[in-house]
Amino acid sequence: MLFELSEYLIRGALLGVTYGLLAFPVSLLFSTTGSVDVALGAYAVLAAAIMYVIGGPLGVAAAVGAAVLASAAVGVISMRLNRPGHVDHVIAVLGTFGLATFIESFILTIFGTSPMIRQPFSVFWDLGGIRVSPQMGINVAVCVTILAALFIVLKKTPFGRAMRASAINPVGAALNGIPVKQIWFSTYVIGGLLAGIAGVLILFTTGADYSTAFNLTIWGFGSAIIFGLNSPLRGFAGGIVIGVIQAFSAGYLPGGWATATPLLFIFAILSVGRMNQIAATGGRV
């Protein structure tokens, strides 16, 4: 029994690191602009589809580049529609939803309905009797490295300070010469970059198809809200929590409940107002 619990815990945590990578741009965009990009999951699936077809280093570059271009398009639209002090978040969210729908239709048309997955390893690691793919280790290393680099950028560089100033008081930041709209645009692009990398990792882990985009957005958003939507780094920990819940649900619950339980958990977090509580007590990076 203890071994089984440990297995689900480890597998869930390893799966959750990719959700944490998706949670980071959710929190970063919300704390900077007050909005969310619901097309993040679509960027990830688009990257996975391109990587599935091309493969190799060129495939990685093309996959991540496509995700960045898609997010840049959203950033341009957001800059045209909003300005510091006059932001309509509903329009921004609806715009990203429209793009997500377009990308999903594009993937369905071009790549079809077949699942896309690559399994590059035939040999597995043995962690105390638990078989783990080396791909999971690669996922952890990539995600931790990226998050560490982003933490340094946000905390130690002029760009990071400008981003935090834009998040706290966009009007005041603009009056002090900070290019707030460009900061917003950069935040969208960073989101696309991280989603593209996550999509490549997902291709080699659980796989994806055209309909996976919405689920990935939900897992990314759910991961971000668990410990506070204003804290990008805590969103990474939230991703691990979501992964563990998914693993235990799949192991102990019937098929329908296994899918619904993580969603119910996210709904419960929203219902008890955990997001607002963390934000009120200070949850920024």
Coordinates of C-alpha atoms in Angstrom, one line a residue:
M1 CA 0.0 0.0 0.0
L2 CA 2.8 2.4 1.0
F3 CA 4.7 1.5 -2.2
E4 CA 1.6 2.2 -4.3
L5 CA 1.1 5.6 -2.7
S6 CA 4.7 6.5 -3.2
E7 CA 4.5 5.5 -6.9
Y8 CA 1.4 7.7 -7.5
L9 CA 3.0 10.5 -5.6
I10 CA 6.3 10.4 -7.6
R11 CA 4.6 10.0 -11.0
G12 CA 2.1 12.8 -10.2
A13 CA 4.9 15.2 -9.2
L14 CA 6.9 14.4 -12.3
L15 CA 3.9 15.0 -14.5
G16 CA 3.0 18.2 -12.6
V17 CA 6.2 20.0 -13.5
T18 CA 4.9 20.6 -17.1
Y19 CA 1.6 22.0 -15.6
G20 CA 3.8 24.2 -13.4
L21 CA 5.6 25.5 -16.6
L22 CA 2.1 26.4 -18.0
A23 CA 1.1 28.0 -14.7
F24 CA 4.0 30.4 -14.7
P25 CA 2.8 32.5 -17.7
V26 CA -0.7 32.5 -16.3
S27 CA 0.4 34.1 -13.1
L28 CA 2.9 36.3 -14.8
L29 CA 0.4 37.7 -17.3
F30 CA -2.3 38.2 -14.6
S31 CA 0.1 40.0 -12.2
T32 CA 1.4 42.2 -15.0
T33 CA -1.8 43.0 -17.0
G34 CA -4.6 41.7 -14.8
S35 CA -5.7 39.5 -17.7
V36 CA -5.3 35.8 -18.7
D37 CA -4.4 34.2 -22.0
V38 CA -6.7 31.2 -22.5
A39 CA -4.9 30.2 -25.6
L40 CA -1.8 28.9 -23.7
G41 CA -3.0 25.3 -24.0
A42 CA -3.4 25.9 -27.8
Y43 CA 0.1 27.2 -28.1
A44 CA 1.4 24.1 -26.4
V45 CA -0.6 21.7 -28.6
L46 CA 0.5 23.6 -31.7
A47 CA 4.1 23.2 -30.7
A48 CA 3.6 19.5 -30.0
A49 CA 2.0 19.0 -33.4
I50 CA 4.9 20.8 -35.3
M51 CA 7.5 18.9 -33.3
Y52 CA 5.7 15.6 -34.0
V53 CA 5.9 16.2 -37.8
I54 CA 9.4 17.8 -38.1
G55 CA 11.3 16.3 -35.2
G56 CA 14.9 16.9 -34.2
P57 CA 16.5 20.3 -33.2
L58 CA 14.8 21.9 -36.2
G59 CA 11.5 20.7 -34.9
V60 CA 12.1 22.1 -31.5
A61 CA 13.0 25.5 -33.0
A62 CA 10.0 25.5 -35.3
A63 CA 7.6 24.3 -32.5
V64 CA 8.6 26.9 -30.0
G65 CA 8.8 29.6 -32.7
A66 CA 5.2 28.9 -33.8
A67 CA 4.0 29.2 -30.2
V68 CA 5.9 32.5 -29.8
L69 CA 4.5 33.9 -33.0
A70 CA 0.9 33.0 -32.0
S71 CA 1.3 34.6 -28.6
A72 CA 3.0 37.6 -30.2
A73 CA -0.2 38.0 -32.3
V74 CA -2.3 38.1 -29.2
G75 CA 0.2 40.6 -27.6
V76 CA -0.2 42.9 -30.6
I77 CA -4.0 42.8 -30.5
S78 CA -3.9 43.4 -26.7
M79 CA -1.7 46.5 -27.2
R80 CA -4.0 47.9 -29.8
L81 CA -7.1 47.4 -27.7
N82 CA -5.8 48.5 -24.3
R83 CA -3.6 51.1 -22.8
P84 CA -2.4 51.8 -19.2
G85 CA -5.3 52.9 -17.1
H86 CA -7.9 51.9 -19.7
V87 CA -7.9 48.1 -19.9
D88 CA -10.9 46.0 -20.9
H89 CA -10.0 42.5 -19.6
V90 CA -13.1 40.9 -21.1
I91 CA -12.1 41.9 -24.6
A92 CA -8.6 40.6 -24.1
V93 CA -9.8 37.2 -22.8
L94 CA -12.3 36.9 -25.6
G95 CA -9.6 37.6 -28.1
T96 CA -7.4 34.9 -26.7
F97 CA -10.3 32.5 -26.6
G98 CA -11.0 33.2 -30.3
L99 CA -7.4 32.5 -31.2
A100 CA -7.4 29.3 -29.2
T101 CA -10.5 28.1 -31.1
F102 CA -8.7 29.0 -34.4
I103 CA -5.6 27.1 -33.5
E104 CA -7.6 24.1 -32.4
S105 CA -9.4 24.1 -35.7
F106 CA -6.1 24.5 -37.6
I107 CA -4.6 21.5 -35.8
L108 CA -7.6 19.4 -36.5
T109 CA -7.6 20.3 -40.2
I110 CA -3.8 19.9 -40.8
F111 CA -2.9 17.2 -38.4
G112 CA -6.2 15.3 -38.0
T113 CA -7.6 13.6 -34.9
S114 CA -4.9 11.0 -34.3
P115 CA -3.0 11.3 -31.0
M116 CA 0.5 12.7 -31.3
I117 CA 3.2 11.2 -29.0
R118 CA 6.8 10.3 -29.1
Q119 CA 8.5 7.8 -26.8
P120 CA 12.3 8.3 -27.3
F121 CA 13.4 6.0 -24.4
S122 CA 13.0 2.2 -24.3
V123 CA 15.0 1.9 -21.1
F124 CA 13.5 3.1 -17.8
W125 CA 15.1 4.2 -14.5
D126 CA 14.4 2.2 -11.4
L127 CA 13.6 4.5 -8.4
G128 CA 13.2 2.1 -5.5
G129 CA 11.1 -0.3 -7.7
I130 CA 9.3 2.5 -9.5
R131 CA 9.9 2.6 -13.2
V132 CA 10.3 6.1 -14.4
S133 CA 11.1 7.3 -18.0
P134 CA 14.3 9.3 -18.4
Q135 CA 12.1 11.8 -20.2
M136 CA 10.6 12.7 -16.8
G137 CA 14.1 13.6 -15.6
I138 CA 14.6 15.8 -18.7
N139 CA 11.3 17.5 -18.0
V140 CA 12.3 18.3 -14.4
A141 CA 15.7 19.6 -15.4
V142 CA 14.3 21.8 -18.3
C143 CA 11.5 23.2 -16.1
V144 CA 13.7 24.0 -13.1
T145 CA 16.4 25.6 -15.3
I146 CA 13.8 27.8 -17.1
L147 CA 12.1 28.9 -13.8
A148 CA 15.5 29.6 -12.2
A149 CA 16.5 31.8 -15.2
L150 CA 13.1 33.6 -15.2
F151 CA 13.4 34.2 -11.4
I152 CA 16.8 35.9 -12.0
V153 CA 15.4 38.0 -14.8
L154 CA 12.4 39.1 -12.8
K155 CA 14.3 39.8 -9.6
K156 CA 17.7 41.0 -10.7
T157 CA 17.4 42.8 -14.0
P158 CA 16.1 46.2 -15.1
F159 CA 13.5 44.4 -17.3
G160 CA 12.2 42.5 -14.3
R161 CA 12.0 45.7 -12.2
A162 CA 10.1 47.4 -15.0
M163 CA 7.7 44.5 -15.3
R164 CA 7.0 44.6 -11.5
A165 CA 6.5 48.4 -11.7
S166 CA 4.1 47.9 -14.6
A167 CA 2.2 45.3 -12.6
I168 CA 1.9 47.5 -9.4
N169 CA 1.0 50.8 -11.1
P170 CA 0.9 50.9 -14.9
V171 CA -0.1 54.5 -15.1
G172 CA 2.6 55.6 -12.7
A173 CA 5.1 53.4 -14.5
A174 CA 4.2 54.9 -17.9
L175 CA 4.6 58.5 -16.5
N176 CA 8.1 57.5 -15.3
G177 CA 9.1 56.5 -18.8
I178 CA 8.6 52.7 -18.6
P179 CA 7.2 51.3 -21.8
V180 CA 4.3 49.6 -20.2
K181 CA 2.7 48.4 -23.4
Q182 CA 5.9 46.9 -24.6
I183 CA 6.2 45.2 -21.2
W184 CA 2.7 43.7 -21.7
F185 CA 3.7 42.5 -25.2
S186 CA 6.8 40.9 -23.8
T187 CA 4.7 39.1 -21.2
Y188 CA 2.5 37.5 -23.8
V189 CA 5.6 36.4 -25.8
I190 CA 7.2 34.9 -22.7
G191 CA 3.9 33.0 -22.2
G192 CA 4.1 31.6 -25.7
L193 CA 7.7 30.7 -25.3
L194 CA 7.0 28.7 -22.1
A195 CA 3.9 27.1 -23.5
G196 CA 5.8 26.0 -26.6
I197 CA 8.5 24.4 -24.5
A198 CA 5.8 22.7 -22.4
G199 CA 4.2 21.4 -25.6
V200 CA 7.4 19.8 -26.7
L201 CA 7.8 18.2 -23.3
I202 CA 4.2 17.0 -23.3
L203 CA 4.7 15.4 -26.7
F204 CA 7.4 13.2 -25.3
T205 CA 5.6 12.5 -22.0
T206 CA 1.8 12.0 -22.3
G207 CA 1.2 13.0 -25.9
A208 CA -1.5 15.3 -27.2
D209 CA -4.2 15.7 -29.8
Y210 CA -6.2 18.6 -31.2
S211 CA -8.6 18.6 -28.3
T212 CA -6.0 18.7 -25.6
A213 CA -5.6 22.5 -25.7
F214 CA -8.5 23.3 -23.4
N215 CA -7.5 20.8 -20.8
L216 CA -3.9 22.1 -20.7
T217 CA -5.3 25.6 -20.2
I218 CA -7.4 24.4 -17.3
W219 CA -4.5 22.6 -15.7
G220 CA -2.3 25.6 -16.1
F221 CA -4.9 28.0 -14.7
G222 CA -5.8 25.6 -11.9
S223 CA -2.1 25.2 -11.0
A224 CA -1.7 29.0 -10.9
I225 CA -4.6 29.7 -8.5
I226 CA -3.9 27.1 -5.8
F227 CA -1.2 29.2 -4.0
G228 CA -2.2 32.6 -5.4
L229 CA -2.6 33.8 -8.9
N230 CA -0.2 36.7 -8.3
S231 CA 2.7 34.4 -7.6
P232 CA 4.3 32.9 -10.7
L233 CA 6.8 30.7 -8.8
R234 CA 4.1 29.3 -6.5
G235 CA 2.2 28.4 -9.6
F236 CA 4.9 25.9 -10.4
A237 CA 4.3 24.2 -7.0
G238 CA 0.6 24.3 -7.8
G239 CA 1.3 22.3 -11.0
I240 CA 2.9 19.6 -9.0
V241 CA -0.2 19.5 -6.8
I242 CA -2.5 19.1 -9.8
G243 CA -0.2 16.4 -11.2
V244 CA -0.4 14.4 -7.9
I245 CA -4.2 14.7 -7.7
Q246 CA -4.4 13.5 -11.3
A247 CA -2.2 10.5 -10.6
F248 CA -4.1 9.5 -7.4
S249 CA -7.5 10.0 -9.2
A250 CA -6.4 7.8 -12.1
G251 CA -5.1 5.1 -9.7
Y252 CA -8.1 4.9 -7.3
L253 CA -11.2 6.3 -9.0
P254 CA -13.4 5.2 -11.9
G255 CA -12.7 6.7 -15.3
G256 CA -15.3 9.5 -15.1
W257 CA -14.3 10.6 -11.6
A258 CA -10.6 10.3 -12.3
T259 CA -11.1 13.0 -14.9
A260 CA -13.5 15.2 -12.9
T261 CA -11.6 15.1 -9.5
P262 CA -8.8 17.6 -10.4
L263 CA -11.5 19.9 -11.9
L264 CA -13.5 19.6 -8.7
F265 CA -10.5 20.5 -6.7
I266 CA -9.9 23.6 -8.7
F267 CA -13.5 24.6 -8.3
A268 CA -13.2 24.1 -4.5
I269 CA -10.2 26.3 -4.4
L270 CA -12.1 29.0 -6.2
S271 CA -15.1 28.5 -4.0
V272 CA -13.4 29.0 -0.7
G273 CA -11.7 32.2 -2.0
R274 CA -8.2 30.9 -1.6
M275 CA -7.0 33.0 -4.6
N276 CA -8.2 36.2 -3.0
Q277 CA -6.9 35.3 0.4
I278 CA -3.3 34.7 -0.9
A279 CA -3.4 37.8 -2.9
A280 CA -4.5 39.9 0.0
T281 CA -1.7 38.6 2.3
G282 CA 1.0 39.1 -0.4
G283 CA 1.7 36.4 -2.8
R284 CA 4.0 38.0 -5.3
V285 CA 7.4 36.6 -6.3

